[in-house]
Coordinates of C-alpha atoms in Angstrom, one line a residue:
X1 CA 0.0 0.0 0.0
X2 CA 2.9 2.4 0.7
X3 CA 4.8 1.3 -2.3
X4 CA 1.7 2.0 -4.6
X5 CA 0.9 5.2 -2.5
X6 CA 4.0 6.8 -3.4
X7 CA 4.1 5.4 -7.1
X8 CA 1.1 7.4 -7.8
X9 CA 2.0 10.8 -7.1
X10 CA 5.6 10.1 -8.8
X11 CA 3.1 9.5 -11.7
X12 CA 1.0 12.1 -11.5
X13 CA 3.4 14.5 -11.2
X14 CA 5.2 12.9 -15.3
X15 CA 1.8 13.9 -16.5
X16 CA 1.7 16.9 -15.3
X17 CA 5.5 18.2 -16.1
X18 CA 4.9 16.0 -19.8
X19 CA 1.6 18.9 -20.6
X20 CA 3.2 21.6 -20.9
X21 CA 5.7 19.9 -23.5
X22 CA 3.1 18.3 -25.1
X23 CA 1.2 21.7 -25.7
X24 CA 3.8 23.3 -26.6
X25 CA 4.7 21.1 -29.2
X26 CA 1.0 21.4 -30.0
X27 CA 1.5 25.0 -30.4
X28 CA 4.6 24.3 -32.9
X29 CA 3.2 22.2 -35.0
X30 CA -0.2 24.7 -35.7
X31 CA 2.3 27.1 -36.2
X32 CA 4.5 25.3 -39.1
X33 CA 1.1 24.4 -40.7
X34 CA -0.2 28.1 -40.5
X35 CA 3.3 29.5 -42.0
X36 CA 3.9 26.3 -44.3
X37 CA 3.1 27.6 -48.0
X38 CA 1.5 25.8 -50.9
X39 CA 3.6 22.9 -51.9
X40 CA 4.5 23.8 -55.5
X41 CA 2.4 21.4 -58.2
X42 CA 4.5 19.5 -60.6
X43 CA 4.3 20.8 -64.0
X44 CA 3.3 16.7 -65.0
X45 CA 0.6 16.9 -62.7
X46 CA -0.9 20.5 -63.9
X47 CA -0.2 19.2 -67.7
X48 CA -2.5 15.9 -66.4
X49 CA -5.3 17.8 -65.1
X50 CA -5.6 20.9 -66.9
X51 CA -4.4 20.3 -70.8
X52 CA -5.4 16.5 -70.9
X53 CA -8.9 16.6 -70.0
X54 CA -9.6 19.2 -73.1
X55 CA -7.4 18.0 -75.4
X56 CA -8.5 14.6 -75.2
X57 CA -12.5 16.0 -75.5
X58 CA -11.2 18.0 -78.8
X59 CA -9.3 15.0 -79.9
X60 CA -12.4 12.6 -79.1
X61 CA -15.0 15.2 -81.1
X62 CA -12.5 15.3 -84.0
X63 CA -12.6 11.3 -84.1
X64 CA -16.5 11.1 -84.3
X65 CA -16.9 13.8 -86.9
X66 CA -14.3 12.2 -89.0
X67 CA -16.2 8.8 -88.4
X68 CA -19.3 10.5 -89.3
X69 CA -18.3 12.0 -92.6
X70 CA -16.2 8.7 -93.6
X71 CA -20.1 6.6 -92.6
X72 CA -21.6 9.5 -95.2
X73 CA -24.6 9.8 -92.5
X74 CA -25.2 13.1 -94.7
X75 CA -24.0 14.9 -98.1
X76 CA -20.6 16.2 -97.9
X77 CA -22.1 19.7 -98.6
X78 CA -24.2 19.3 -95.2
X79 CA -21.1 17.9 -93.4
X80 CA -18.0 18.8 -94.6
X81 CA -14.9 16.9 -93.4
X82 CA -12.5 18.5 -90.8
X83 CA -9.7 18.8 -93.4
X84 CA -12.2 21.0 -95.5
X85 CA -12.9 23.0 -92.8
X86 CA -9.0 23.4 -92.1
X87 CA -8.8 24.5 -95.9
X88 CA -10.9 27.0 -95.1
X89 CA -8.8 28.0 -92.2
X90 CA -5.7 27.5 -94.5
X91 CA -7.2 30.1 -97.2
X92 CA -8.2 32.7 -95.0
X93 CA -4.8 32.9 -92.8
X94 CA -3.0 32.9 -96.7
X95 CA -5.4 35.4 -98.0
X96 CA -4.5 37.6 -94.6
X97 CA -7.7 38.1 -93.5
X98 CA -8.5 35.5 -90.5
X99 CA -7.4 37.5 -88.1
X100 CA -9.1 40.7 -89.7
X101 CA -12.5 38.6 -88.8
X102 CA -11.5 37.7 -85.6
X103 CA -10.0 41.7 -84.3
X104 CA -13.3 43.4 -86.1
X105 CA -16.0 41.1 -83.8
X106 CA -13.2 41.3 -80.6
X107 CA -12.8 44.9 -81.2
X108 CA -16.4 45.6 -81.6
X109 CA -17.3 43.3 -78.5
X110 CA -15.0 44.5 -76.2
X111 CA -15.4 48.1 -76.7
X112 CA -19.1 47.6 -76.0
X113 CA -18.9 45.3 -72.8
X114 CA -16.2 48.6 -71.2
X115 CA -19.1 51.0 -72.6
X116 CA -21.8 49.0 -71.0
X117 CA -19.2 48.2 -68.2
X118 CA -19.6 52.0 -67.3
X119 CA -23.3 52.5 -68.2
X120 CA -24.4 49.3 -65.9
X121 CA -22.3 49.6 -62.8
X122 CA -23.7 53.1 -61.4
X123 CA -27.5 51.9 -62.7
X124 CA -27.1 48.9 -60.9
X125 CA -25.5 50.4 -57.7
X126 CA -28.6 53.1 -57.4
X127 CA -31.0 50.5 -58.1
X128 CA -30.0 48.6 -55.4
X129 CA -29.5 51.4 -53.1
X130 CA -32.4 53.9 -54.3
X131 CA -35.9 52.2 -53.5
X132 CA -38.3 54.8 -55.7
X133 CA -35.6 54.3 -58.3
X134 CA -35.9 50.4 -57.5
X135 CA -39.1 50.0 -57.4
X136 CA -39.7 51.9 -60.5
X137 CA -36.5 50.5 -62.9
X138 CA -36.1 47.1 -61.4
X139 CA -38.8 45.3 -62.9
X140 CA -37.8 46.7 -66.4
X141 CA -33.9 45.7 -66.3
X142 CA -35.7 42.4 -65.8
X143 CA -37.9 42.1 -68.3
X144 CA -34.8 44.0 -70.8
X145 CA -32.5 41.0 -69.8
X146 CA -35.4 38.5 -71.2
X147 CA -35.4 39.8 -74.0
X148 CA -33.2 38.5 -77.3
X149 CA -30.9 40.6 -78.3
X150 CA -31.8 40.0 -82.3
X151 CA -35.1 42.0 -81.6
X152 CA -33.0 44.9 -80.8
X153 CA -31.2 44.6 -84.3
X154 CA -34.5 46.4 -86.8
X155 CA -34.9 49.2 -84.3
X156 CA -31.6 50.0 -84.1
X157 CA -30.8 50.2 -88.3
X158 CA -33.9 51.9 -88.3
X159 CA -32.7 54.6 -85.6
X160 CA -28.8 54.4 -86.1
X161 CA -28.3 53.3 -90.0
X162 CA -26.1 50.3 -91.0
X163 CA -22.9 51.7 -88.9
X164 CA -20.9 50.8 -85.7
X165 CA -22.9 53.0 -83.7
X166 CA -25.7 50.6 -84.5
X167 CA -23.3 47.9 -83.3
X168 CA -23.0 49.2 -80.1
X169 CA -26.6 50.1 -79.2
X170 CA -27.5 46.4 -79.6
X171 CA -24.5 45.6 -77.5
X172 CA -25.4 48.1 -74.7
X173 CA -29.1 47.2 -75.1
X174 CA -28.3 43.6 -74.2
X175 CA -25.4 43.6 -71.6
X176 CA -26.2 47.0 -69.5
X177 CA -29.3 44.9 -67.6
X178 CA -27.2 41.9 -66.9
X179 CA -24.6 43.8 -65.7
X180 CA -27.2 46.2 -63.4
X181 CA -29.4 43.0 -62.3
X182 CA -25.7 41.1 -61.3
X183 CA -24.8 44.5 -59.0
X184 CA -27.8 44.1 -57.3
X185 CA -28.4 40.8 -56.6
X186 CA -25.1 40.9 -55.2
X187 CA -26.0 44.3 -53.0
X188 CA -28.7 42.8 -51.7
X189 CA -26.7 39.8 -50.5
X190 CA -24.5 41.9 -48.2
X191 CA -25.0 41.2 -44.7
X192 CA -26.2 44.1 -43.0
X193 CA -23.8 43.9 -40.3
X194 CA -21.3 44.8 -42.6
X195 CA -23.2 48.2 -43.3
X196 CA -23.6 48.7 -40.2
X197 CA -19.5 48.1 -38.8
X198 CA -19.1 50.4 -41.7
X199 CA -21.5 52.7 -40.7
X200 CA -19.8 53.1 -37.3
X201 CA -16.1 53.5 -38.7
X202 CA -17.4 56.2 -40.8
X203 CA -17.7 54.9 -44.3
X204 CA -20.9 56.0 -45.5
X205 CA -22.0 57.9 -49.1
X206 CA -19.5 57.3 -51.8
X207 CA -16.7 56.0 -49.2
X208 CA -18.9 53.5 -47.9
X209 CA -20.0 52.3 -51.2
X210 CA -16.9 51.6 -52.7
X211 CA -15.3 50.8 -49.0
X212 CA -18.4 48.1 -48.0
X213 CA -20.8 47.1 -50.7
X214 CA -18.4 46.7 -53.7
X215 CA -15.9 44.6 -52.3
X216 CA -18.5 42.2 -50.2
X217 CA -20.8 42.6 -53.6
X218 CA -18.3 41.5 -55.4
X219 CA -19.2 37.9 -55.9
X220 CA -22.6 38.5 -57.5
X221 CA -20.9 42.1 -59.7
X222 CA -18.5 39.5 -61.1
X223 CA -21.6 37.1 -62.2
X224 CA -22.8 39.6 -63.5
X225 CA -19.9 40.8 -65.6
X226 CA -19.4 37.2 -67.3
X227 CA -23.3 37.2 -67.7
X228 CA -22.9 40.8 -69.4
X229 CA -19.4 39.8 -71.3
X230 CA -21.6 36.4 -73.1
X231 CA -25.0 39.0 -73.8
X232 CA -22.2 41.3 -75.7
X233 CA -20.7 38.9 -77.7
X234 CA -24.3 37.1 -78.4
X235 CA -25.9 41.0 -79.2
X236 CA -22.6 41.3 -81.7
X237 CA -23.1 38.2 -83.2
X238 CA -26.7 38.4 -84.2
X239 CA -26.0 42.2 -84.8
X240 CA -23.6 41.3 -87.3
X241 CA -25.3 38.4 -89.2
X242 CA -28.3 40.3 -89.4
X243 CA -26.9 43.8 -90.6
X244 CA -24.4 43.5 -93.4
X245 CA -22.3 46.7 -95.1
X246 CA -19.1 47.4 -96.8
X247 CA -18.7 50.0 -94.3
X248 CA -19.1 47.5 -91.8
X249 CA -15.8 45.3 -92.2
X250 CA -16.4 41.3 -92.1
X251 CA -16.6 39.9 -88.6
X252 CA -17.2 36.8 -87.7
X253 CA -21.0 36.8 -87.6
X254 CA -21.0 38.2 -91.3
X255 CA -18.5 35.5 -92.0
X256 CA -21.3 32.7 -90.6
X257 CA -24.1 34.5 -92.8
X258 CA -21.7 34.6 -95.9
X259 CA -21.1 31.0 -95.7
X260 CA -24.9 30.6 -95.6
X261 CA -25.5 32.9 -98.6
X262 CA -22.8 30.8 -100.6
X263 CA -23.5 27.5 -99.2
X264 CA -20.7 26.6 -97.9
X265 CA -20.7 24.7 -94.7
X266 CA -17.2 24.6 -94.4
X267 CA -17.4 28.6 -93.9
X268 CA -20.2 28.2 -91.5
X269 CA -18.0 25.6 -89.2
X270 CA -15.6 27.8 -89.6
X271 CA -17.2 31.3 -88.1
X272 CA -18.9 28.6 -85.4
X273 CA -15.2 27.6 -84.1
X274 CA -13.9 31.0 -84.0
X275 CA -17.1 32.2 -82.4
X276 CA -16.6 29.6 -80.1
X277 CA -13.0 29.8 -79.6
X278 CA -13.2 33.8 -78.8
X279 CA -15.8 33.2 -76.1
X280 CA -13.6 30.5 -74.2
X281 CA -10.5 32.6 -74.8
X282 CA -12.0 35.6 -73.0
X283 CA -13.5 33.2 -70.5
X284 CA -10.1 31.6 -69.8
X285 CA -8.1 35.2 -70.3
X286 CA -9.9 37.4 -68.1
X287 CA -12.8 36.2 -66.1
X288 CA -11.7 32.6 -64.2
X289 CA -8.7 33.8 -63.5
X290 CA -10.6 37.0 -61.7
X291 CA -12.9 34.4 -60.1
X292 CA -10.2 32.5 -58.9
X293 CA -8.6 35.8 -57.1
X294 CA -12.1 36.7 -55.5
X295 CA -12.6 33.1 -54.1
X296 CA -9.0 33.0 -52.8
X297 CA -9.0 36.2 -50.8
X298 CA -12.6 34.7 -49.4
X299 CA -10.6 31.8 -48.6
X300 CA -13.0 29.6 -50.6
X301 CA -9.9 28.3 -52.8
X302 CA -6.3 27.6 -51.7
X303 CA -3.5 27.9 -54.2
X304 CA -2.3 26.0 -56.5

């Protein structure tokens, strides 16, 4: 009984000299995971998850329609082969005007999307903030965001004449409510408590807008921008394809409706792809990597 009485304090008092080591150990090791950076990725590894997965789809769509051309499942002047459709590629970059039809539509597009950049950022921000102006504008950048961009195309030759400034009313007329409707859905998701700890550090007016509501309505503004950026290029598009002059230039919508006019499906792929391949470019360009800044300094995304 003696020898165990003493054995138990001789015990108790390891444990207790061994917890202060132990936290502070603890303590160490949180704090070598809190400084430790991002282990760097291998190049293999970014090459494997990032360039495989689309080449392999591009690849994989390139194998069918060749299979589908080779099975004749339609005319060759319905379906042309991908080596015609290269031809035409070919033609155009030794005639020296592919990228003339690409920079026209770009130009066009992105010069719009700044000019309804500026036009839709204050609307939406005193739509949001303004209810008389709310109540009565709100319902209408709705119902403008609804509606296709093509039926904006008659008015506006009718109004503006066959020119660029008709080109950029169509633009504005289709992305300046998706930009305002993005600004405010993403105003309204503020949590007031941020309005108010702004309130009482003296932000408030113009200081507190740009201070408080634009950065924590950033998420939604930046939905909003990509939803404005795809109206833009879709306005252009159908603006161009519908609304053809020599004054005008060739972009890449009037290339698609010249390749109807001349039946030539190999033209049409062509002004497809490039559409297509402009609208991931600016996608890939600009707007993920500005989504993958905002999610990082939320801490939503670590990086890579």
């Amino acid at each position: 009984m003696a020898g165990t009485d003493t054995t138990r304090p001789a015990a108790a008092g390891t444990g207790a000299a061994e917890a202060p080591g132990d936290l502070a150990g603890l303590e160490a090791g949180l704090d070598a995971l809190e400084s430790a950076g991002p282990a760097r990725v291998p190049l293999r590894r970014t090459l494997i998850d990032k360039v495989l997965p689309p080449v392999t789809a591009v690849v994989l769509v390139l194998v069918v329609w060749e299979l589908l051309v080779l099975a004749h499942v339609a005319p060759g002047y319905k379906l042309p082969s991908p080596g015609a459709v290269w031809g035409e590629v070919t033609d155009a970059w030794e005639q020296g005007t592919l990228l003339g039809y690409i920079w026209t539509s770009v130009e066009r597009g992105l010069l719009g999307f700044l000019l309804a950049l500026v036009i839709g950022t204050p609307l939406g921000l005193v739509v949001a903030r303004v209810r008389p102006v709310r109540a009565a504008i709100g319902p209408i950048l709705s119902g403008l965001q609804s509606l296709p961009s093509v039926a904006w195309v008659p008015p506006a030759v009718i109004w503006l004449g066959l020119n660029d400034r008709m080109m950029y009313a169509v633009i504005l007329l289709g992305a300046v409510p998706s930009i305002a409707n993005g600004l405010v859905s993403g105003v309204d998701q503020v949590p007031p408590l941020y309005l108010r700890a702004g309130r009482t550090l003296g932000a408030t007016g113009l200081r507190g807008t740009w201070h408080v509501v634009m950065p924590a309505a950033l998420p939604g503004y930046l939905a909003g921008l990509k939803q404005g950026w795809a109206f833009s290029w879709r306005s252009l598009m159908a603006a161009e394809i519908i609304a053809s002059s020599p004054d005008l230039g060739i972009g890449l919508g009037q290339l698609l409706e010249n390749g109807r006019t001349n039946s030539s499906m190999s033209m049409v792929f062509l002004a497809i792809f490039l559409i297509l391949i402009v609208g991931i470019a600016v996608d890939l360009l600009f707007f993920s990597p500005l989504e993958r800044w905002v999610l990082r300094s939320r801490g939503l995304v670590t990086k890579s």
